[in-house]
């Protein structure tokens, strides 16, 4: 920026860091999904995933290295929490992935979902700033950006206050508290009724859309009796329901619900006036599917041994 006086350039240099993510690995799935493993400046690792479909190119970004929430069905949760990401590290996943996509796929990113590693609403300052930069700086429309949360109520309320129409996904996974508690430890701190009233505020704050994410685990949360309470919840906040077949993870032996059961859920929900869709699993062969991101474990298994003293 040679149009600035030297002392201002120096002041900028002293006050800001230009974060560049170091690409540690790129894997491309048979279905076209692309997983980037990034190495951060302190040696932590995170992942982000590009998901091409016919009409869109969606980028799934991480908001934390690891996650402290410990949800029982999620590989990131099993790996524990390493640290918060900075605003720069969140935004750089977008700028670096976009560069990669434009170069290798000849197309740009149309949608962003905060569904990679970590709980975005537990890293609120950096996530809010990254939302502003992506929306205002990079001109990604607010309705094309979705923040996914497991139910951090103060974070939902803050997002409701923002004037932009960012979308919110609630990882619901069970429509009744007792069952939800067995999957999501946060249910104890923020039980469903409290989450629901925060969602109502969000829903009433002007043209904002809510999606429920419901990962279907065979014999765990796919009983037909759960459909009625799910319908009631979805109707109360006009939510769209995404049914996600459970992606197996190494730490326990659960399986996805059978396809006909997932279809059954979707059909009944739709018949009862709740828009629902089955989210096709992408990138399972490279461990890039929902809940399978575990950069740290992956790297620890495969990192060459340090020479011993
Ligand atoms: N922490 C946030 C965002 C990251 S998780 C959240 O929980 O919402 C992104 C999505 O993947 C969430 O809906 C999560 O519940 C889902 N998920 C986690 N593990 C999964 C698994 N093994 N199979 C399918 N979906 C999973
Ligand atoms: Fe964290 Fe989301 Fe995984 Fe739960 S599902 S452990 S909140 S990343």
Short mmCIF file of C-alpha atoms and ligand atoms in Angstrom, two decimals:
data_model
loop_
_atom_site.label_atom_id
_atom_site.label_comp_id
_atom_site.label_asym_id
_atom_site.label_seq_id
_atom_site.Cartn_x
_atom_site.Cartn_y
_atom_site.Cartn_z
CA UNK A 1 0.00 0.00 0.00
CA UNK A 2 2.54 2.52 -1.16
CA UNK A 3 -0.13 5.18 -1.34
CA UNK A 4 0.04 5.34 2.50
CA UNK A 5 2.80 7.28 4.28
CA UNK A 6 5.60 5.11 5.61
CA UNK A 7 4.76 5.67 9.29
CA UNK A 8 1.18 4.45 8.69
CA UNK A 9 2.41 1.40 6.83
CA UNK A 10 4.72 0.61 9.72
CA UNK A 11 1.91 1.10 12.23
CA UNK A 12 -0.23 -1.36 10.24
CA UNK A 13 2.61 -3.86 10.12
CA UNK A 14 3.10 -3.64 13.89
CA UNK A 15 -0.59 -4.00 14.73
CA UNK A 16 -1.90 -6.67 12.37
CA UNK A 17 -0.95 -10.11 11.15
CA UNK A 18 -1.94 -11.32 7.71
CA UNK A 19 -2.96 -14.91 8.44
CA UNK A 20 -2.17 -17.40 5.74
CA UNK A 21 -3.20 -20.96 6.43
CA UNK A 22 -0.63 -23.58 5.64
CA UNK A 23 -2.14 -26.38 3.60
CA UNK A 24 -1.13 -29.69 5.19
CA UNK A 25 -3.18 -31.98 2.97
CA UNK A 26 -5.99 -32.03 0.39
CA UNK A 27 -8.16 -35.12 -0.14
CA UNK A 28 -10.76 -35.49 -2.87
CA UNK A 29 -13.64 -37.93 -2.39
CA UNK A 30 -15.10 -40.11 -5.14
CA UNK A 31 -18.20 -37.90 -4.99
CA UNK A 32 -16.20 -34.69 -5.51
CA UNK A 33 -16.14 -33.54 -1.89
CA UNK A 34 -12.81 -31.94 -1.03
CA UNK A 35 -11.30 -31.91 2.46
CA UNK A 36 -8.51 -29.50 3.36
CA UNK A 37 -6.37 -30.09 6.40
CA UNK A 38 -4.80 -26.81 7.54
CA UNK A 39 -1.86 -26.39 9.86
CA UNK A 40 -2.13 -23.31 12.10
CA UNK A 41 0.82 -21.18 13.16
CA UNK A 42 1.11 -22.95 16.54
CA UNK A 43 0.98 -26.46 15.04
CA UNK A 44 -2.76 -27.12 15.66
CA UNK A 45 -4.72 -28.65 12.80
CA UNK A 46 -8.21 -27.92 11.52
CA UNK A 47 -10.27 -29.08 8.55
CA UNK A 48 -12.69 -27.52 6.11
CA UNK A 49 -14.75 -29.21 3.42
CA UNK A 50 -15.91 -28.12 -0.05
CA UNK A 51 -19.15 -29.80 -1.11
CA UNK A 52 -20.09 -29.39 -4.78
CA UNK A 53 -23.65 -30.04 -5.96
CA UNK A 54 -25.25 -29.27 -9.29
CA UNK A 55 -26.29 -25.77 -8.29
CA UNK A 56 -23.96 -24.85 -5.46
CA UNK A 57 -20.53 -25.05 -4.01
CA UNK A 58 -20.81 -25.09 -0.23
CA UNK A 59 -17.88 -24.57 2.11
CA UNK A 60 -18.07 -26.11 5.57
CA UNK A 61 -15.72 -24.26 7.94
CA UNK A 62 -14.36 -24.86 11.43
CA UNK A 63 -14.74 -22.39 14.27
CA UNK A 64 -12.55 -24.09 16.90
CA UNK A 65 -9.66 -26.55 16.93
CA UNK A 66 -11.53 -29.48 18.49
CA UNK A 67 -14.73 -29.03 20.52
CA UNK A 68 -15.51 -29.02 24.22
CA UNK A 69 -19.14 -30.16 23.92
CA UNK A 70 -18.53 -33.90 23.96
CA UNK A 71 -21.58 -34.99 21.95
CA UNK A 72 -21.50 -38.78 21.99
CA UNK A 73 -22.05 -39.27 18.24
CA UNK A 74 -19.38 -36.85 16.97
CA UNK A 75 -15.70 -37.58 16.28
CA UNK A 76 -14.73 -33.95 16.89
CA UNK A 77 -16.37 -34.14 20.30
CA UNK A 78 -14.41 -37.28 21.19
CA UNK A 79 -11.14 -35.51 20.33
CA UNK A 80 -11.69 -32.79 22.97
CA UNK A 81 -11.01 -29.06 22.80
CA UNK A 82 -7.68 -27.58 21.72
CA UNK A 83 -8.32 -23.85 21.27
CA UNK A 84 -10.48 -21.10 19.82
CA UNK A 85 -9.81 -20.03 16.24
CA UNK A 86 -9.10 -16.37 15.56
CA UNK A 87 -11.25 -14.35 13.17
CA UNK A 88 -8.40 -14.51 10.66
CA UNK A 89 -8.19 -18.30 10.88
CA UNK A 90 -11.93 -18.61 10.23
CA UNK A 91 -11.98 -16.18 7.32
CA UNK A 92 -8.78 -17.62 5.83
CA UNK A 93 -10.46 -21.01 5.44
CA UNK A 94 -12.83 -19.23 3.08
CA UNK A 95 -10.24 -17.20 1.14
CA UNK A 96 -7.87 -20.16 0.75
CA UNK A 97 -10.66 -22.61 -0.19
CA UNK A 98 -12.09 -20.14 -2.68
CA UNK A 99 -8.72 -19.76 -4.34
CA UNK A 100 -8.41 -23.56 -4.53
CA UNK A 101 -11.94 -23.95 -5.93
CA UNK A 102 -11.49 -21.27 -8.56
CA UNK A 103 -8.21 -22.81 -9.66
CA UNK A 104 -9.18 -26.51 -9.59
CA UNK A 105 -12.95 -26.52 -10.10
CA UNK A 106 -13.32 -23.35 -12.13
CA UNK A 107 -16.09 -22.15 -9.86
CA UNK A 108 -16.47 -20.08 -6.71
CA UNK A 109 -18.04 -20.76 -3.32
CA UNK A 110 -21.76 -19.96 -3.16
CA UNK A 111 -22.66 -20.97 0.41
CA UNK A 112 -20.88 -21.19 3.76
CA UNK A 113 -21.90 -23.38 6.70
CA UNK A 114 -20.27 -23.23 10.14
CA UNK A 115 -20.57 -27.01 10.48
CA UNK A 116 -16.93 -28.07 10.60
CA UNK A 117 -14.98 -28.60 13.78
CA UNK A 118 -16.12 -26.82 16.91
CA UNK A 119 -19.14 -25.03 18.34
CA UNK A 120 -19.32 -21.59 16.68
CA UNK A 121 -21.45 -20.02 19.41
CA UNK A 122 -18.79 -20.90 22.00
CA UNK A 123 -16.35 -18.67 20.07
CA UNK A 124 -18.68 -15.75 19.61
CA UNK A 125 -16.40 -12.74 19.20
CA UNK A 126 -14.33 -14.35 16.44
CA UNK A 127 -17.38 -15.88 14.77
CA UNK A 128 -19.36 -12.61 14.77
CA UNK A 129 -16.40 -10.74 13.30
CA UNK A 130 -15.90 -13.45 10.68
CA UNK A 131 -19.58 -13.23 9.71
CA UNK A 132 -19.23 -9.48 9.17
CA UNK A 133 -16.09 -9.88 7.08
CA UNK A 134 -17.51 -12.69 4.93
CA UNK A 135 -20.76 -10.80 4.40
CA UNK A 136 -19.51 -7.23 3.97
CA UNK A 137 -15.91 -7.78 2.90
CA UNK A 138 -16.33 -10.77 0.62
CA UNK A 139 -19.98 -10.07 -0.30
CA UNK A 140 -21.31 -13.53 0.58
CA UNK A 141 -25.07 -12.98 1.09
CA UNK A 142 -26.23 -13.41 4.70
CA UNK A 143 -28.89 -15.91 3.62
CA UNK A 144 -26.13 -18.02 2.12
CA UNK A 145 -24.34 -18.33 5.45
CA UNK A 146 -25.55 -20.80 8.08
CA UNK A 147 -24.34 -20.95 11.67
CA UNK A 148 -24.90 -24.35 13.26
CA UNK A 149 -25.18 -24.70 17.03
CA UNK A 150 -25.83 -27.47 19.46
CA UNK A 151 -27.92 -25.02 21.53
CA UNK A 152 -25.80 -22.29 23.11
CA UNK A 153 -28.68 -20.03 24.17
CA UNK A 154 -26.83 -16.70 24.72
CA UNK A 155 -25.26 -17.15 21.29
CA UNK A 156 -28.64 -17.75 19.62
CA UNK A 157 -29.99 -14.59 21.27
CA UNK A 158 -27.01 -12.55 20.07
CA UNK A 159 -27.45 -13.82 16.54
CA UNK A 160 -31.14 -12.87 16.73
CA UNK A 161 -30.09 -9.29 17.46
CA UNK A 162 -28.02 -8.95 14.30
CA UNK A 163 -29.70 -7.11 11.46
CA UNK A 164 -28.39 -9.50 8.77
CA UNK A 165 -30.44 -12.58 7.92
CA UNK A 166 -27.83 -15.23 8.66
CA UNK A 167 -29.41 -18.66 8.86
CA UNK A 168 -29.38 -20.74 12.01
CA UNK A 169 -29.20 -24.53 12.24
CA UNK A 170 -29.99 -26.15 15.57
CA UNK A 171 -28.50 -29.59 16.05
CA UNK A 172 -31.59 -31.08 17.65
CA UNK A 173 -31.18 -34.86 17.27
CA UNK A 174 -33.94 -35.60 19.79
CA UNK A 175 -37.22 -33.76 20.40
CA UNK A 176 -37.44 -34.64 24.10
CA UNK A 177 -35.03 -33.56 26.83
CA UNK A 178 -34.26 -36.96 28.42
CA UNK A 179 -33.22 -38.53 25.13
CA UNK A 180 -31.35 -35.40 24.01
CA UNK A 181 -29.38 -35.40 27.25
CA UNK A 182 -28.02 -38.87 26.48
CA UNK A 183 -26.56 -37.53 23.21
CA UNK A 184 -25.69 -33.91 24.01
CA UNK A 185 -24.23 -33.01 27.43
CA UNK A 186 -25.10 -29.29 26.87
CA UNK A 187 -28.78 -30.23 27.24
CA UNK A 188 -28.15 -30.14 30.99
CA UNK A 189 -27.04 -26.48 30.95
CA UNK A 190 -29.49 -25.31 28.27
CA UNK A 191 -32.51 -27.65 28.25
CA UNK A 192 -34.81 -27.80 25.23
CA UNK A 193 -37.52 -25.44 26.56
CA UNK A 194 -34.89 -22.71 27.06
CA UNK A 195 -33.40 -23.36 23.61
CA UNK A 196 -36.87 -23.20 22.14
CA UNK A 197 -37.68 -19.80 23.58
CA UNK A 198 -34.38 -18.46 22.19
CA UNK A 199 -35.34 -19.90 18.80
CA UNK A 200 -38.70 -18.16 19.00
CA UNK A 201 -36.89 -14.84 19.50
CA UNK A 202 -34.71 -15.65 16.50
CA UNK A 203 -37.73 -16.62 14.42
CA UNK A 204 -39.53 -13.39 15.30
CA UNK A 205 -36.54 -11.18 14.57
CA UNK A 206 -37.35 -10.67 10.91
CA UNK A 207 -37.23 -13.04 7.98
CA UNK A 208 -34.67 -15.38 9.55
CA UNK A 209 -34.75 -19.09 8.79
CA UNK A 210 -34.18 -21.97 11.20
CA UNK A 211 -33.24 -25.53 10.30
CA UNK A 212 -33.25 -28.50 12.66
CA UNK A 213 -30.45 -30.97 12.07
CA UNK A 214 -31.51 -34.49 13.07
CA UNK A 215 -28.83 -37.17 12.81
CA UNK A 216 -30.61 -40.51 12.63
CA UNK A 217 -29.01 -43.30 14.67
CA UNK A 218 -30.51 -46.78 14.41
CA UNK A 219 -32.45 -47.75 17.54
CA UNK A 220 -31.36 -44.62 19.40
CA UNK A 221 -33.44 -41.66 18.16
CA UNK A 222 -35.47 -43.06 15.26
CA UNK A 223 -38.60 -44.39 17.04
CA UNK A 224 -41.81 -43.39 15.22
CA UNK A 225 -43.22 -42.01 18.50
CA UNK A 226 -40.62 -39.22 18.29
CA UNK A 227 -42.20 -37.76 15.17
CA UNK A 228 -45.14 -36.12 16.97
CA UNK A 229 -42.98 -34.08 19.41
CA UNK A 230 -40.61 -33.26 16.53
CA UNK A 231 -43.51 -31.90 14.46
CA UNK A 232 -44.65 -29.80 17.38
CA UNK A 233 -41.20 -28.29 17.92
CA UNK A 234 -40.64 -27.60 14.22
CA UNK A 235 -44.04 -25.96 13.81
CA UNK A 236 -43.52 -23.68 16.80
CA UNK A 237 -40.51 -21.99 15.16
CA UNK A 238 -41.33 -22.70 11.49
CA UNK A 239 -38.23 -24.85 11.17
CA UNK A 240 -37.16 -26.87 8.18
CA UNK A 241 -35.92 -30.35 9.15
CA UNK A 242 -32.77 -31.92 7.73
CA UNK A 243 -32.54 -35.66 8.38
CA UNK A 244 -28.90 -36.82 8.32
CA UNK A 245 -28.01 -40.51 8.26
CA UNK A 246 -25.54 -41.06 11.12
CA UNK A 247 -21.95 -41.27 9.87
CA UNK A 248 -20.08 -44.01 11.70
CA UNK A 249 -17.15 -42.87 13.84
CA UNK A 250 -14.38 -44.99 15.35
CA UNK A 251 -15.34 -44.53 18.98
CA UNK A 252 -18.59 -46.49 19.29
CA UNK A 253 -20.54 -49.00 17.26
CA UNK A 254 -23.75 -47.16 16.38
CA UNK A 255 -25.14 -47.44 12.88
CA UNK A 256 -27.24 -45.14 10.72
CA UNK A 257 -31.00 -45.70 10.70
CA UNK A 258 -32.20 -47.84 7.83
CA UNK A 259 -32.98 -45.87 4.71
CA UNK A 260 -36.69 -46.77 4.75
CA UNK A 261 -36.97 -45.47 8.32
CA UNK A 262 -35.37 -42.13 7.39
CA UNK A 263 -37.70 -41.90 4.36
CA UNK A 264 -40.62 -42.71 6.61
CA UNK A 265 -39.69 -39.84 8.96
CA UNK A 266 -39.36 -37.41 6.04
CA UNK A 267 -42.71 -38.43 4.52
CA UNK A 268 -44.63 -38.15 7.79
CA UNK A 269 -43.06 -34.77 8.59
CA UNK A 270 -43.91 -33.45 5.13
CA UNK A 271 -47.47 -34.76 5.37
CA UNK A 272 -47.90 -32.93 8.64
CA UNK A 273 -46.80 -29.67 7.06
CA UNK A 274 -43.20 -29.66 8.26
CA UNK A 275 -40.78 -29.30 5.33
CA UNK A 276 -38.18 -32.04 5.67
CA UNK A 277 -35.41 -33.43 3.50
CA UNK A 278 -32.89 -36.22 3.75
CA UNK A 279 -29.37 -34.85 3.60
CA UNK A 280 -27.33 -37.04 1.33
CA UNK A 281 -24.05 -38.12 2.93
CA UNK A 282 -21.02 -36.67 1.19
CA UNK A 283 -17.34 -37.47 1.47
CA UNK A 284 -17.59 -40.45 3.81
CA UNK A 285 -14.68 -42.20 2.08
CA UNK A 286 -12.30 -39.42 3.14
CA UNK A 287 -13.85 -38.88 6.59
CA UNK A 288 -15.22 -35.53 5.49
CA UNK A 289 -18.87 -36.18 6.36
CA UNK A 290 -20.73 -34.49 9.24
CA UNK A 291 -19.20 -35.37 12.56
CA UNK A 292 -16.18 -37.14 11.11
CA UNK A 293 -13.69 -34.26 11.26
CA UNK A 294 -10.96 -35.16 13.67
CA UNK A 295 -7.87 -33.48 12.28
CA UNK A 296 -5.85 -33.93 15.44
CA UNK A 297 -6.31 -37.67 15.75
CA UNK A 298 -5.76 -38.10 12.04
CA UNK A 299 -2.51 -36.22 12.19
CA UNK A 300 -1.32 -37.92 15.34
CA UNK A 301 -1.81 -41.30 13.74
CA UNK A 302 0.00 -40.34 10.60
CA UNK A 303 2.58 -37.77 11.66
CA UNK A 304 6.10 -39.17 11.28
CA UNK A 305 7.72 -39.87 14.63
CA UNK A 306 10.01 -37.17 15.98
CA UNK A 307 13.56 -38.50 16.40
CA UNK A 308 14.15 -39.34 20.06
CA UNK A 309 16.92 -37.61 22.04
N1 LIG B 1 -20.97 -27.71 16.75
C1 LIG B 1 -21.95 -27.37 15.80
C2 LIG B 1 -21.45 -27.40 14.38
C3 LIG B 1 -20.54 -28.53 13.98
S1 LIG B 1 -21.24 -30.14 13.91
C4 LIG B 1 -23.16 -28.26 15.95
O1 LIG B 1 -23.09 -29.26 16.65
O2 LIG B 1 -24.18 -27.89 15.39
C5 LIG B 1 -22.11 -30.13 12.33
C6 LIG B 1 -23.28 -31.08 12.26
O3 LIG B 1 -22.85 -32.46 12.17
C7 LIG B 1 -24.17 -31.03 13.48
O4 LIG B 1 -25.53 -31.01 13.11
C8 LIG B 1 -23.83 -32.33 14.18
O5 LIG B 1 -24.80 -32.71 15.06
C9 LIG B 1 -23.64 -33.26 13.02
N2 LIG B 1 -22.96 -34.50 13.36
C10 LIG B 1 -22.01 -34.68 14.31
N3 LIG B 1 -21.59 -35.97 14.32
C11 LIG B 1 -22.27 -36.62 13.36
C12 LIG B 1 -22.26 -37.96 12.86
N4 LIG B 1 -21.43 -38.87 13.36
N5 LIG B 1 -23.09 -38.28 11.85
C13 LIG B 1 -23.90 -37.33 11.30
N6 LIG B 1 -23.95 -36.05 11.72
C14 LIG B 1 -23.15 -35.68 12.74
FE1 LIG B 2 -19.04 -30.16 19.08
FE2 LIG B 2 -21.02 -30.01 17.25
FE3 LIG B 2 -19.53 -32.24 17.51
FE4 LIG B 2 -21.27 -31.59 19.43
S1 LIG B 2 -21.78 -32.14 17.30
S2 LIG B 2 -19.15 -32.30 19.76
S3 LIG B 2 -21.12 -29.38 19.43
S4 LIG B 2 -18.81 -30.26 16.86
#
